[in-house]
Tab-separated table of C-alpha atoms in Angstrom:
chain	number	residue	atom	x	y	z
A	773	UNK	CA	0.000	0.000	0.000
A	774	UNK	CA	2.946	2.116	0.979
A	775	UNK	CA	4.434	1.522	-2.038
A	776	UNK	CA	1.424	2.077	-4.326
A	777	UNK	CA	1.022	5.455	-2.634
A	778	UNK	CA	4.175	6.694	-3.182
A	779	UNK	CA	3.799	6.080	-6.737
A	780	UNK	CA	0.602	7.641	-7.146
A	781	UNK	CA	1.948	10.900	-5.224
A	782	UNK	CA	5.113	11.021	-7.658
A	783	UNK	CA	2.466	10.538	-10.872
A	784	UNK	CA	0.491	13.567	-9.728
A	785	UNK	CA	3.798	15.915	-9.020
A	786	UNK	CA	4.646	14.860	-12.510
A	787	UNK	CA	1.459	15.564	-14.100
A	788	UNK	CA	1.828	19.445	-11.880
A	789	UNK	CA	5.157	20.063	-12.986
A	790	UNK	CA	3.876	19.035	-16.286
A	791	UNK	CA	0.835	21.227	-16.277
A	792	UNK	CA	2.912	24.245	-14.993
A	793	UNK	CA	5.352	23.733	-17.590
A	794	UNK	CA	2.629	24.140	-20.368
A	795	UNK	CA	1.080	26.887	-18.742
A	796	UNK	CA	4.303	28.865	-18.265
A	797	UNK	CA	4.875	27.837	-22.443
A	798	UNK	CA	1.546	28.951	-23.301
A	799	UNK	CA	2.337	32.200	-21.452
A	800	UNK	CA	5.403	32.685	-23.064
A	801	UNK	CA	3.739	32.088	-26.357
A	802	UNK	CA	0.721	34.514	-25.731
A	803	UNK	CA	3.408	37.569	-24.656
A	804	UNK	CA	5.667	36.991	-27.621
A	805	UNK	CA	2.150	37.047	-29.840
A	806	UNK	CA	1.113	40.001	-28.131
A	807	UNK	CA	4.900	41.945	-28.925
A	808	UNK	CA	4.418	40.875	-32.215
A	809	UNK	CA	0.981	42.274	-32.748
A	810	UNK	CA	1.944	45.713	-30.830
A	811	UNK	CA	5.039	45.782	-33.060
A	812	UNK	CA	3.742	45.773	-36.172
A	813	UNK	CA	1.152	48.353	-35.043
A	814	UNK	CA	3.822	50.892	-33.523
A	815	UNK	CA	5.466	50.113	-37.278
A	816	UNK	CA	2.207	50.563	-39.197
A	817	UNK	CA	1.296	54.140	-37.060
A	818	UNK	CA	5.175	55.131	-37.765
A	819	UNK	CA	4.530	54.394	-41.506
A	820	UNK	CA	1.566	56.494	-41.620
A	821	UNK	CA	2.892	59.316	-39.892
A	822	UNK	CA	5.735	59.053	-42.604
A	823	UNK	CA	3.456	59.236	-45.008
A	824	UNK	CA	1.164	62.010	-43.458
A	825	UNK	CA	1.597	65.543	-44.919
A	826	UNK	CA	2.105	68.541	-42.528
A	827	UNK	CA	3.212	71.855	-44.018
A	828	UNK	CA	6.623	72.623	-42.949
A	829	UNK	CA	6.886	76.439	-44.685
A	830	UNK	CA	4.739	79.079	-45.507
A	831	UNK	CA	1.452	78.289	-47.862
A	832	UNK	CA	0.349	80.707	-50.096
A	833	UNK	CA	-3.198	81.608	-50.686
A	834	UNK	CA	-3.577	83.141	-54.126
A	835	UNK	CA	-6.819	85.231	-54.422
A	836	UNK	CA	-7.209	86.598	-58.089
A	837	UNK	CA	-9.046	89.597	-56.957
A	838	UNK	CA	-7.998	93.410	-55.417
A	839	UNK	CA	-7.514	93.693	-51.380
A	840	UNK	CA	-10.702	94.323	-49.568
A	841	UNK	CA	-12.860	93.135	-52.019
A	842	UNK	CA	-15.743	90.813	-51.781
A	843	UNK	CA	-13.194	87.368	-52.073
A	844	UNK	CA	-10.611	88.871	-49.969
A	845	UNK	CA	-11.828	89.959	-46.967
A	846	UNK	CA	-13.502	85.836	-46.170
A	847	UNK	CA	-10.093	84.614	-47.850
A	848	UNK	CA	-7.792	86.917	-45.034
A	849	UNK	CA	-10.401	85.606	-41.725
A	850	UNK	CA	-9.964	81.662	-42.850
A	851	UNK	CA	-6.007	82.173	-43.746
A	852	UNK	CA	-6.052	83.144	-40.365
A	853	UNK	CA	-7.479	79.815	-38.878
A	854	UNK	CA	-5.778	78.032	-41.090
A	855	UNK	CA	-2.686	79.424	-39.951
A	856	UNK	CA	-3.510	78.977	-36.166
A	857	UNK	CA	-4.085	74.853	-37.284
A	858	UNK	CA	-1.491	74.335	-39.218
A	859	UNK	CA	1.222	76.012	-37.684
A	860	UNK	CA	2.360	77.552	-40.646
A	861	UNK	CA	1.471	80.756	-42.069
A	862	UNK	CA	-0.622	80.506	-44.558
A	863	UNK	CA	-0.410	83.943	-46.996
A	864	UNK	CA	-3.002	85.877	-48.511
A	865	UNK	CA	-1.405	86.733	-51.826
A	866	UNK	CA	-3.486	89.028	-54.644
A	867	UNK	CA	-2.584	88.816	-58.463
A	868	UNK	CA	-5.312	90.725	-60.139
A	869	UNK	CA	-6.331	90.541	-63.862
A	870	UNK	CA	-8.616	89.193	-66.342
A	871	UNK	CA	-11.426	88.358	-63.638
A	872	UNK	CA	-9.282	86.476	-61.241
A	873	UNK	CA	-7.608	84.178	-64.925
A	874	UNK	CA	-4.536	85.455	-63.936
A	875	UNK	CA	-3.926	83.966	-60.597
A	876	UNK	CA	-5.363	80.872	-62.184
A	877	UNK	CA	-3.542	80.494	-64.775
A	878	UNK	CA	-0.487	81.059	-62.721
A	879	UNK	CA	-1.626	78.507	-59.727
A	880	UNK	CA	-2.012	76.197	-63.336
A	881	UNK	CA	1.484	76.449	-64.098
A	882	UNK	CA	2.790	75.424	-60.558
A	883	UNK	CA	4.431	72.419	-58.923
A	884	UNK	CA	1.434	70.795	-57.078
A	885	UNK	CA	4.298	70.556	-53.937
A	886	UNK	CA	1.249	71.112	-51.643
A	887	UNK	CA	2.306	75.008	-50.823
A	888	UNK	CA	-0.172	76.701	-53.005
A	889	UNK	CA	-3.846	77.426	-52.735
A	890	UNK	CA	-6.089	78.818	-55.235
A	891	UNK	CA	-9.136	80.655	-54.133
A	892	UNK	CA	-11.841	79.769	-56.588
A	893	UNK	CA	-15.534	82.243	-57.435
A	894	UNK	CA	-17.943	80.981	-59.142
A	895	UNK	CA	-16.766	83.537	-61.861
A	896	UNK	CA	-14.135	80.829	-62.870
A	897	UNK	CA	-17.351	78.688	-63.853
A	898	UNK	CA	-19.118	81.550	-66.169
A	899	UNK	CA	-15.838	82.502	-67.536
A	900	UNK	CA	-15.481	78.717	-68.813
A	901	UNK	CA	-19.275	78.672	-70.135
A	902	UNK	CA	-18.789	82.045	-72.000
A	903	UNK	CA	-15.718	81.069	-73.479
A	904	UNK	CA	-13.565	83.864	-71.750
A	905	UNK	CA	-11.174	81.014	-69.789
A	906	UNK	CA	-9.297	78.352	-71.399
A	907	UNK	CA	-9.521	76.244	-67.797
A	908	UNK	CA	-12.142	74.831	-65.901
A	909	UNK	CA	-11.823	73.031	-62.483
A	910	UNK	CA	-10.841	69.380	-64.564
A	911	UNK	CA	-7.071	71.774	-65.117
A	912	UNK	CA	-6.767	71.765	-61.302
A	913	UNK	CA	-7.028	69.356	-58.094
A	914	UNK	CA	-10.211	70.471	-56.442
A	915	UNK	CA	-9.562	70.726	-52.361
A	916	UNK	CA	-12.830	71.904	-50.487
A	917	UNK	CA	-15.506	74.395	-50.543
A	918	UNK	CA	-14.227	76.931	-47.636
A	919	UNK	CA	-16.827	79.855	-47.412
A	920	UNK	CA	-20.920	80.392	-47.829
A	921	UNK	CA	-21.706	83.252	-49.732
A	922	UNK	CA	-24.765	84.816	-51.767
A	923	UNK	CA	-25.947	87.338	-54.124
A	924	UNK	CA	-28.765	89.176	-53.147
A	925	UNK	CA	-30.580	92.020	-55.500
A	926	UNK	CA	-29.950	95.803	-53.642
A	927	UNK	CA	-32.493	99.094	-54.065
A	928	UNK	CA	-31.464	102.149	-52.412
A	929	UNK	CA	-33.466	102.291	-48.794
A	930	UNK	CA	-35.441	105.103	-49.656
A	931	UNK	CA	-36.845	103.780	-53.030
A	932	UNK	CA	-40.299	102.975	-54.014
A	933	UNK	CA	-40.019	99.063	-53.832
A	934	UNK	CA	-40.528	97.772	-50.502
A	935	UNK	CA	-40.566	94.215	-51.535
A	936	UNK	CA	-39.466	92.049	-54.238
A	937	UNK	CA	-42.836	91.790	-55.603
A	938	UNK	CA	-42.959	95.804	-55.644
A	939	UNK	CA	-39.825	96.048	-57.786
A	940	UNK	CA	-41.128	92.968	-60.662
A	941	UNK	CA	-44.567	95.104	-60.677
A	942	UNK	CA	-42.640	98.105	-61.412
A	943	UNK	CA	-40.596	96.872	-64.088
A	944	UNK	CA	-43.833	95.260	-65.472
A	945	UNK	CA	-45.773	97.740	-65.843
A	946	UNK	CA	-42.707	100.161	-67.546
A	947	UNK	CA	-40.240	97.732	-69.066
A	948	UNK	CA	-37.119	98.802	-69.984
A	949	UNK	CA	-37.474	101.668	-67.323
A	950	UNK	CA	-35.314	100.342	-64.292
A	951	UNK	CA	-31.944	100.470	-64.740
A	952	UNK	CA	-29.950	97.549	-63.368
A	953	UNK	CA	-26.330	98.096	-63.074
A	954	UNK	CA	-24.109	95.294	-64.273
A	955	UNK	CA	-20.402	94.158	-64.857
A	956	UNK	CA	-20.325	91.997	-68.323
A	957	UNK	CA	-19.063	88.443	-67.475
A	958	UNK	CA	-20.114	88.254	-64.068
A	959	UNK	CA	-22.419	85.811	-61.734
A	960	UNK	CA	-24.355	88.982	-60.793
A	961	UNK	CA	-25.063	89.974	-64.580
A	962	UNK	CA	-26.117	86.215	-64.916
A	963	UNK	CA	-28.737	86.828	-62.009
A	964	UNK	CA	-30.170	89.947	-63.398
A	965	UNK	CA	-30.680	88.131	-66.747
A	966	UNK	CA	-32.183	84.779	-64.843
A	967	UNK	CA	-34.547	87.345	-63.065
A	968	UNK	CA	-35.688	88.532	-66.680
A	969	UNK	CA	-36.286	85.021	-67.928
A	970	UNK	CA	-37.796	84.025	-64.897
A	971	UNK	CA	-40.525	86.999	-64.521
A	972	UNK	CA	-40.859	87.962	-68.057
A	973	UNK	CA	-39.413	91.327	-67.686
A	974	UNK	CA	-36.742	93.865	-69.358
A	975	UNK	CA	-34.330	95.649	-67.666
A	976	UNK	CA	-32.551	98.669	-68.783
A	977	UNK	CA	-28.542	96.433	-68.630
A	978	UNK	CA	-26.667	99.023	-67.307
A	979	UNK	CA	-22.703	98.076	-67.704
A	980	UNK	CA	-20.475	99.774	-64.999
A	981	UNK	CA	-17.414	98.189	-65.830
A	982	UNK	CA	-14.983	99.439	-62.994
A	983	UNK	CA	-16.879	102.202	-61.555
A	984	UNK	CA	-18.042	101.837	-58.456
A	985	UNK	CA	-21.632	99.921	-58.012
A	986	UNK	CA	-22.670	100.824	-54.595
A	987	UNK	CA	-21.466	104.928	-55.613
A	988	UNK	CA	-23.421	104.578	-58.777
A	989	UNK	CA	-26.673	103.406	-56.789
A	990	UNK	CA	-26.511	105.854	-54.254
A	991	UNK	CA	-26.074	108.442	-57.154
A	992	UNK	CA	-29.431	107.405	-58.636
A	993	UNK	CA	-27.537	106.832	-61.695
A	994	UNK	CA	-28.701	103.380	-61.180
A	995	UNK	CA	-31.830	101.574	-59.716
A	996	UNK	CA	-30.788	98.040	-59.018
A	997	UNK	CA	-27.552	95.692	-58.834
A	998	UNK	CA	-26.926	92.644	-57.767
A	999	UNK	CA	-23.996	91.257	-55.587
A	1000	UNK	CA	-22.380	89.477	-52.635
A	1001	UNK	CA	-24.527	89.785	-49.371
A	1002	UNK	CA	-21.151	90.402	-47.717
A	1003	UNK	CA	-20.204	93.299	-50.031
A	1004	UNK	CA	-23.727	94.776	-49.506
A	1005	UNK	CA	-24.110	94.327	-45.945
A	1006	UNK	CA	-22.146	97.061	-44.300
A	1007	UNK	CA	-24.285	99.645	-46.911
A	1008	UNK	CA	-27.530	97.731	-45.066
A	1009	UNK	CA	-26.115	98.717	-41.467
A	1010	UNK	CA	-25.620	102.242	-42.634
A	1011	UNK	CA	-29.593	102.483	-43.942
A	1012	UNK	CA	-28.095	103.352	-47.345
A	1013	UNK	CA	-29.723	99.920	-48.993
A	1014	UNK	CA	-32.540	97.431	-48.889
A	1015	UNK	CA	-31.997	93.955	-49.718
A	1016	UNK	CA	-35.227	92.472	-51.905
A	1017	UNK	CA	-34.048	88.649	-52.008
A	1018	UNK	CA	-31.222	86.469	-52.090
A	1019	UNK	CA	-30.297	83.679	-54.659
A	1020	UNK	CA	-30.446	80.723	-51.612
A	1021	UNK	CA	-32.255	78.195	-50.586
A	1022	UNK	CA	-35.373	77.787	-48.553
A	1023	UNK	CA	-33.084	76.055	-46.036
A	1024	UNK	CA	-30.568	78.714	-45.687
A	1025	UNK	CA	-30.162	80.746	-43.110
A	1026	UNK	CA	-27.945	83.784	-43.623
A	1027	UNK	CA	-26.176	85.679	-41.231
A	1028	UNK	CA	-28.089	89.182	-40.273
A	1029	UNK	CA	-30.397	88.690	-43.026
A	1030	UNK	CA	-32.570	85.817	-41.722
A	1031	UNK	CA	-35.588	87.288	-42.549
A	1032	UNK	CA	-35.081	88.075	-46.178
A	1033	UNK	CA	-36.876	86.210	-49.132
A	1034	UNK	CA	-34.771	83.536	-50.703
A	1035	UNK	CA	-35.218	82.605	-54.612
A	1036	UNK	CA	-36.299	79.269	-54.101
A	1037	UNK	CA	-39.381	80.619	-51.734
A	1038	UNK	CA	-40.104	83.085	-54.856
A	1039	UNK	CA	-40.864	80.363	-57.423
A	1040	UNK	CA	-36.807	79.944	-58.747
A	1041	UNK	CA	-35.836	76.235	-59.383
A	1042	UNK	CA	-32.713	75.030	-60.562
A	1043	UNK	CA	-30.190	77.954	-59.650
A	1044	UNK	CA	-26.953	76.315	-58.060
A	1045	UNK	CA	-24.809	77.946	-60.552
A	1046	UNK	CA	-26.088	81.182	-58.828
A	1047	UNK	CA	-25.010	80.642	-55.877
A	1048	UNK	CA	-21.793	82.219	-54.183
A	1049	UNK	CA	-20.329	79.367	-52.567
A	1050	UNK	CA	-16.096	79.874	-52.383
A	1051	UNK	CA	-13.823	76.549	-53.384
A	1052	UNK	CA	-10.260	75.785	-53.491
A	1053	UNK	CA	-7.943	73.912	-55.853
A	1054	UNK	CA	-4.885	73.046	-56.417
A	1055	UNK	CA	-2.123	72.455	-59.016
A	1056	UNK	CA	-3.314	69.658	-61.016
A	1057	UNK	CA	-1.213	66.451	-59.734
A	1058	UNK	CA	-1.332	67.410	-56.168
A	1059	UNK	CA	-0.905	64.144	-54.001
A	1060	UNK	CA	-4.075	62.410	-52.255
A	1061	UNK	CA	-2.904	62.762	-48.515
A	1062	UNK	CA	-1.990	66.694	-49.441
A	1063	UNK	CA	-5.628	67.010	-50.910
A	1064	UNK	CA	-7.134	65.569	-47.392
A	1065	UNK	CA	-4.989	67.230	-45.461
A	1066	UNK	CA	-5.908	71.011	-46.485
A	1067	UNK	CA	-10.115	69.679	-47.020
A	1068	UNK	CA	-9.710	67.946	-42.620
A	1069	UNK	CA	-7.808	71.643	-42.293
A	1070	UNK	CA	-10.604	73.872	-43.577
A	1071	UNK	CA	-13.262	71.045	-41.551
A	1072	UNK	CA	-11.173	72.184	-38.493
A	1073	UNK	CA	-11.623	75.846	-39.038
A	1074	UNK	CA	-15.193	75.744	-40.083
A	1075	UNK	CA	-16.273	74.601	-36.910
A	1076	UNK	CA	-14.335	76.865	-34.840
A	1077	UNK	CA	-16.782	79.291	-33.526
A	1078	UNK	CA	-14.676	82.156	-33.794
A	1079	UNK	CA	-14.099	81.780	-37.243
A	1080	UNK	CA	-17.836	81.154	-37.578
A	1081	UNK	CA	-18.235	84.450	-35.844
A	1082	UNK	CA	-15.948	86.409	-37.741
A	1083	UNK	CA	-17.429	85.182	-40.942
A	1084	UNK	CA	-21.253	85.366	-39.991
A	1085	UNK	CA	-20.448	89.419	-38.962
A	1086	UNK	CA	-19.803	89.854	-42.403
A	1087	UNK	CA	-22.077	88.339	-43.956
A	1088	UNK	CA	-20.627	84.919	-44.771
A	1089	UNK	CA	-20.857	81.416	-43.446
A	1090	UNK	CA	-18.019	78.929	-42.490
A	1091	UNK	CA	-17.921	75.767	-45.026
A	1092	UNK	CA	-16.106	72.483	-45.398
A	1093	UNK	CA	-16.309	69.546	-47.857
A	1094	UNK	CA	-14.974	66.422	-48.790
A	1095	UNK	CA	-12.507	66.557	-51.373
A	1096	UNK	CA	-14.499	63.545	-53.456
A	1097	UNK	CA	-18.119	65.330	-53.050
A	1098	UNK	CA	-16.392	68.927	-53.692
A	1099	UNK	CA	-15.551	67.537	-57.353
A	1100	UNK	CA	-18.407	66.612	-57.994
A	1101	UNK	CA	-19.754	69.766	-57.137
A	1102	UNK	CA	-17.645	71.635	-59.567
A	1103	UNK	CA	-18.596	69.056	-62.602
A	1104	UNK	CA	-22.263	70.049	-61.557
A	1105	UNK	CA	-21.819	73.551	-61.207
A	1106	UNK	CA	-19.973	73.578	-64.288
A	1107	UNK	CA	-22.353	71.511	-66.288
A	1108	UNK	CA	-25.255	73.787	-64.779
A	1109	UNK	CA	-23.550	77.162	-65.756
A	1110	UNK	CA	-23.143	76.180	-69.064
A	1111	UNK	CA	-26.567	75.156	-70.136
A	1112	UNK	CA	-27.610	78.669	-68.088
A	1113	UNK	CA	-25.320	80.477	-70.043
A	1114	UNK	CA	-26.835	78.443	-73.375
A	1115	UNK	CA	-30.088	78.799	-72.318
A	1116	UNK	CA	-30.226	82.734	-71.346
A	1117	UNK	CA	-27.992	84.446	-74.152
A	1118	UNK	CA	-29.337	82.385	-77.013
């Protein structure tokens, strides 16, 4: 019995050191699988990091438009964000000429090294569908939309129409006798002519060329222009103007003027190429992760409420979007301005 019991008590400290063994193997096994695993992730993060872009000199923002104008002044508040993100400055740069072609056709030209910026109107759209720009948006890498912005029809405050109904009942009844100032080529002569089509009515086209539109409304020389809500606003503050409408949507809510009558709540249909929305490209070429980089930067400063702040004072609204759905935004706008363009001067 002895003898069988020693036995049996040496076959179980066997089968312990046995079982401790493969535990202690199995351990080892699970903290070399677990190394492994957190290896190849520390490698994979380091490898994306490599291939991350962050700016690491100064980015230029070319705006093809004069200092203080109506794509300037939005341009100069987002730079500013942009800069605080990026840690970079990012620099407002002007080269005038040929409706903004000039900067483009410059931007066109460059290395798409991920350093320059190209701040894109709609103009660049109407310039394409008139035949007055040899580029359109498929010569560039399109980045985001960065900035809301509308055109909205202006009467001088003291001035018969009250409404926007007033003003079409005026011209109605005496066609050809209000005089709408213009600027040939432009999205606001586009919107005076869509407001003929739309209401049956004649203007009297007034060009102004360079001069001055707000000087040559408050002049009485005269009635009617259309442009950017955030050129026109500070005139509204003053009680100089009246704002009769907006080309927006029903769903649109712009800043300070939340009570005024959009186009779509006024019968228009089908007017996204009149809208004001600002974009940004890039040198054609420009790398993928560069493209997402500057679209997640503008995301960043679009929902910073002081840049929402600064941009709603003025008129404007903060805007981001993804560099796949911004493309096809500019083949639709495109598309849309050129059967306008078709449609209204034929």
């Amino acid at each position: 019995m002895k003898k069988a019991l020693v036995f049996l008590m040496t076959a179980v400290m066997a089968l312990n050191v046995c079982a401790c063994g493969g535990k202690a193997e199995t351990a080892k096994q699970e903290t070399a699988e677990e190394k492994t695993v957190e290896e190849e992730a520390a490698v994979d993060t380091a490898a994306q990091e490599e291939e991350a872009f962050k700016p690491e000199k100064d980015i230029s923002f070319i705006v093809g438009f004069d200092a203080g104008g109506t794509a300037d002044i939005p341009a100069r508040i987002v730079a500013k964000y942009m800069s605080k993100y990026a840690g970079v400055n990012v620099v407002v740069s002007n080269i005038t000429g040929s409706g903004g072609q000039v900067a483009a056709e410059q931007v066109k030209a460059m290395e798409p090294d991920g350093y320059t910026l190209l701040h894109v109107p709609v103009g660049y759209y109407l310039q394409a569908a008139l035949g007055n720009a040899d580029f359109t948006y498929e010569d560039f890498t399109p980045v985001t939309m960065w900035c809301d912005s509308w055109v909205a029809l202006a009467v001088k405050a003291d001035s018969p129409y009250e409404t926007y109904e007033d003003f079409i009942s005026a011209v109605k009844e005496n066609p050809q006798s209000i005089r709408m100032g213009t600027v040939s080529g432009t999205l606001p002569q586009l919107a005076a002519l869509a407001i003929q089509k739309k209401e049956d009515v004649a203007f009297k086209m007034t060009d102004l060329g360079v001069n001055n539109k707000a000087t040559e409304l408050m002049s009485g020389r005269i009635d009617a222009y259309i442009d950017g809500v955030g050129q026109l606003s500070q005139y509204v503050k003053s009680g100089d103007f009246r704002l009769l409408m907006a080309f927006a949507k029903d769903d649109t809510v712009i800043p300070g003027f939340e009570d005024l009558p959009s186009a779509e709540s006024l019968g228009y249909t089908d007017f996204d190429y009149l809208l004001q929305s600002f974009g940004m490209w890039m040198p054609k070429g420009t790398d993928e992760k560069i493209v997402q980089y500057y679209a997640d930067l503008i995301k960043t400063c679009s929902e910073d409420p002081e840049c929402i702040k600064e941009l709603n004072a003025l008129g404007y609204g903060a805007r981001s979007e993804d560099p796949e759905n911004y493309a096809n935004i500019c083949e639709k706008v495109q598309t849309k301005t050129n059967e306008a363009v078709a449609d209204i001067l034929n």
